[in-house]
PDB file of C-alpha atoms in Angstrom:
ATOM      1  CA  MET A 919      84.379 132.138-128.099  1.00 92.00           C
ATOM      2  CA  PRO A 920      82.382 129.789-125.529  1.00 95.00           C
ATOM      3  CA  ILE A 921      83.361 126.156-125.053  1.00 97.00           C
ATOM      4  CA  VAL A 922      80.858 124.161-123.008  1.00 98.00           C
ATOM      5  CA  THR A 923      81.622 120.491-122.819  1.00 98.00           C
ATOM      6  CA  ILE A 924      78.696 117.964-121.344  1.00 98.00           C
ATOM      7  CA  GLN A 925      79.834 114.669-120.290  1.00 97.00           C
ATOM      8  CA  GLN A 926      77.178 112.332-120.338  1.00 96.00           C
ATOM      9  CA  GLY A 927      75.672 108.546-121.098  1.00 94.00           C
ATOM     10  CA  PRO A 928      74.440 107.936-124.074  1.00 95.00           C
ATOM     11  CA  ARG A 929      71.568 109.956-125.517  1.00 97.00           C
ATOM     12  CA  ASN A 930      69.636 109.324-129.270  1.00 98.00           C
ATOM     13  CA  VAL A 931      71.114 112.036-131.984  1.00 98.00           C
ATOM     14  CA  GLU A 932      67.831 114.112-131.989  1.00 98.00           C
ATOM     15  CA  GLN A 933      68.402 114.920-127.850  1.00 98.00           C
ATOM     16  CA  LYS A 934      72.139 116.030-128.739  1.00 98.00           C
ATOM     17  CA  ARG A 935      70.758 117.726-131.066  1.00 98.00           C
ATOM     18  CA  GLU A 936      68.142 119.858-129.382  1.00 98.00           C
ATOM     19  CA  LEU A 937      70.806 119.558-126.716  1.00 98.00           C
ATOM     20  CA  VAL A 938      73.133 121.886-128.540  1.00 98.00           C
ATOM     21  CA  LYS A 939      70.558 123.947-129.642  1.00 98.00           C
ATOM     22  CA  ARG A 940      69.339 124.988-125.963  1.00 98.00           C
ATOM     23  CA  VAL A 941      72.714 125.421-124.754  1.00 98.00           C
ATOM     24  CA  THR A 942      73.917 127.871-127.521  1.00 98.00           C
ATOM     25  CA  GLU A 943      70.873 129.727-126.972  1.00 98.00           C
ATOM     26  CA  ALA A 944      71.334 130.103-123.445  1.00 98.00           C
ATOM     27  CA  PHE A 945      74.952 131.336-124.127  1.00 98.00           C
ATOM     28  CA  VAL A 946      74.049 133.789-126.991  1.00 98.00           C
ATOM     29  CA  GLU A 947      71.297 135.627-124.347  1.00 98.00           C
ATOM     30  CA  THR A 948      72.737 135.454-121.188  1.00 98.00           C
ATOM     31  CA  LEU A 949      76.752 136.578-122.700  1.00 97.00           C
ATOM     32  CA  GLU A 950      75.570 138.493-126.082  1.00 97.00           C
ATOM     33  CA  VAL A 951      77.527 136.674-128.268  1.00 98.00           C
ATOM     34  CA  PRO A 952      76.887 134.929-131.994  1.00 98.00           C
ATOM     35  CA  ALA A 953      75.931 131.718-132.424  1.00 98.00           C
ATOM     36  CA  GLU A 954      78.592 131.176-134.056  1.00 98.00           C
ATOM     37  CA  SER A 955      80.779 131.594-131.961  1.00 98.00           C
ATOM     38  CA  VAL A 956      79.990 129.067-129.082  1.00 98.00           C
ATOM     39  CA  PHE A 957      80.609 125.502-129.106  1.00 98.00           C
ATOM     40  CA  VAL A 958      79.233 122.760-127.976  1.00 98.00           C
ATOM     41  CA  TRP A 959      81.206 118.954-127.563  1.00 98.00           C
ATOM     42  CA  VAL A 960      79.158 116.162-126.346  1.00 98.00           C
ATOM     43  CA  GLN A 961      81.589 113.169-124.427  1.00 98.00           C
ATOM     44  CA  GLU A 962      79.773 110.109-124.330  1.00 97.00           C
ATOM     45  CA  TYR A 963      80.324 107.515-121.751  1.00 96.00           C
ATOM     46  CA  GLN A 964      78.909 104.077-121.666  1.00 95.00           C
ATOM     47  CA  SER A 965      77.726 102.836-117.564  1.00 93.00           C
ATOM     48  CA  GLU A 966      81.061 100.944-117.243  1.00 94.00           C
ATOM     49  CA  ASN A 967      82.982 104.016-118.023  1.00 95.00           C
ATOM     50  CA  TRP A 968      81.703 105.930-114.999  1.00 91.00           C
ATOM     51  CA  GLY A 969      80.577 105.379-111.223  1.00 93.00           C
ATOM     52  CA  VAL A 970      78.774 107.468-108.682  1.00 93.00           C
ATOM     53  CA  ALA A 971      78.689 106.582-104.387  1.00 95.00           C
ATOM     54  CA  GLY A 972      81.935 104.626-105.515  1.00 96.00           C
ATOM     55  CA  LYS A 973      80.245 102.058-107.615  1.00 95.00           C
ATOM     56  CA  LEU A 974      80.137 101.619-111.715  1.00 94.00           C
ATOM     57  CA  THR A 975      76.352 102.946-113.025  1.00 91.00           C
ATOM     58  CA  ALA A 976      76.630  99.524-114.656  1.00 93.00           C
ATOM     59  CA  ASP A 977      76.190  97.774-111.369  1.00 94.00           C
ATOM     60  CA  ARG A 978      73.209  99.855-110.047  1.00 88.00           C
TER      61      ARG A 978
END
């Protein structure tokens, strides 16, 4: 049972729906597992909750 965790900034529900669909398809094709066995978790973080190159993304 593959479990995929995607950490990202906020996206709309249509984008997340498409992302989950495509990630699942990639696992089904590559690992030859049934789609029902692929779990995809989307964790979203506001820009003030993560940083890049020593700065909060909210400050960029």
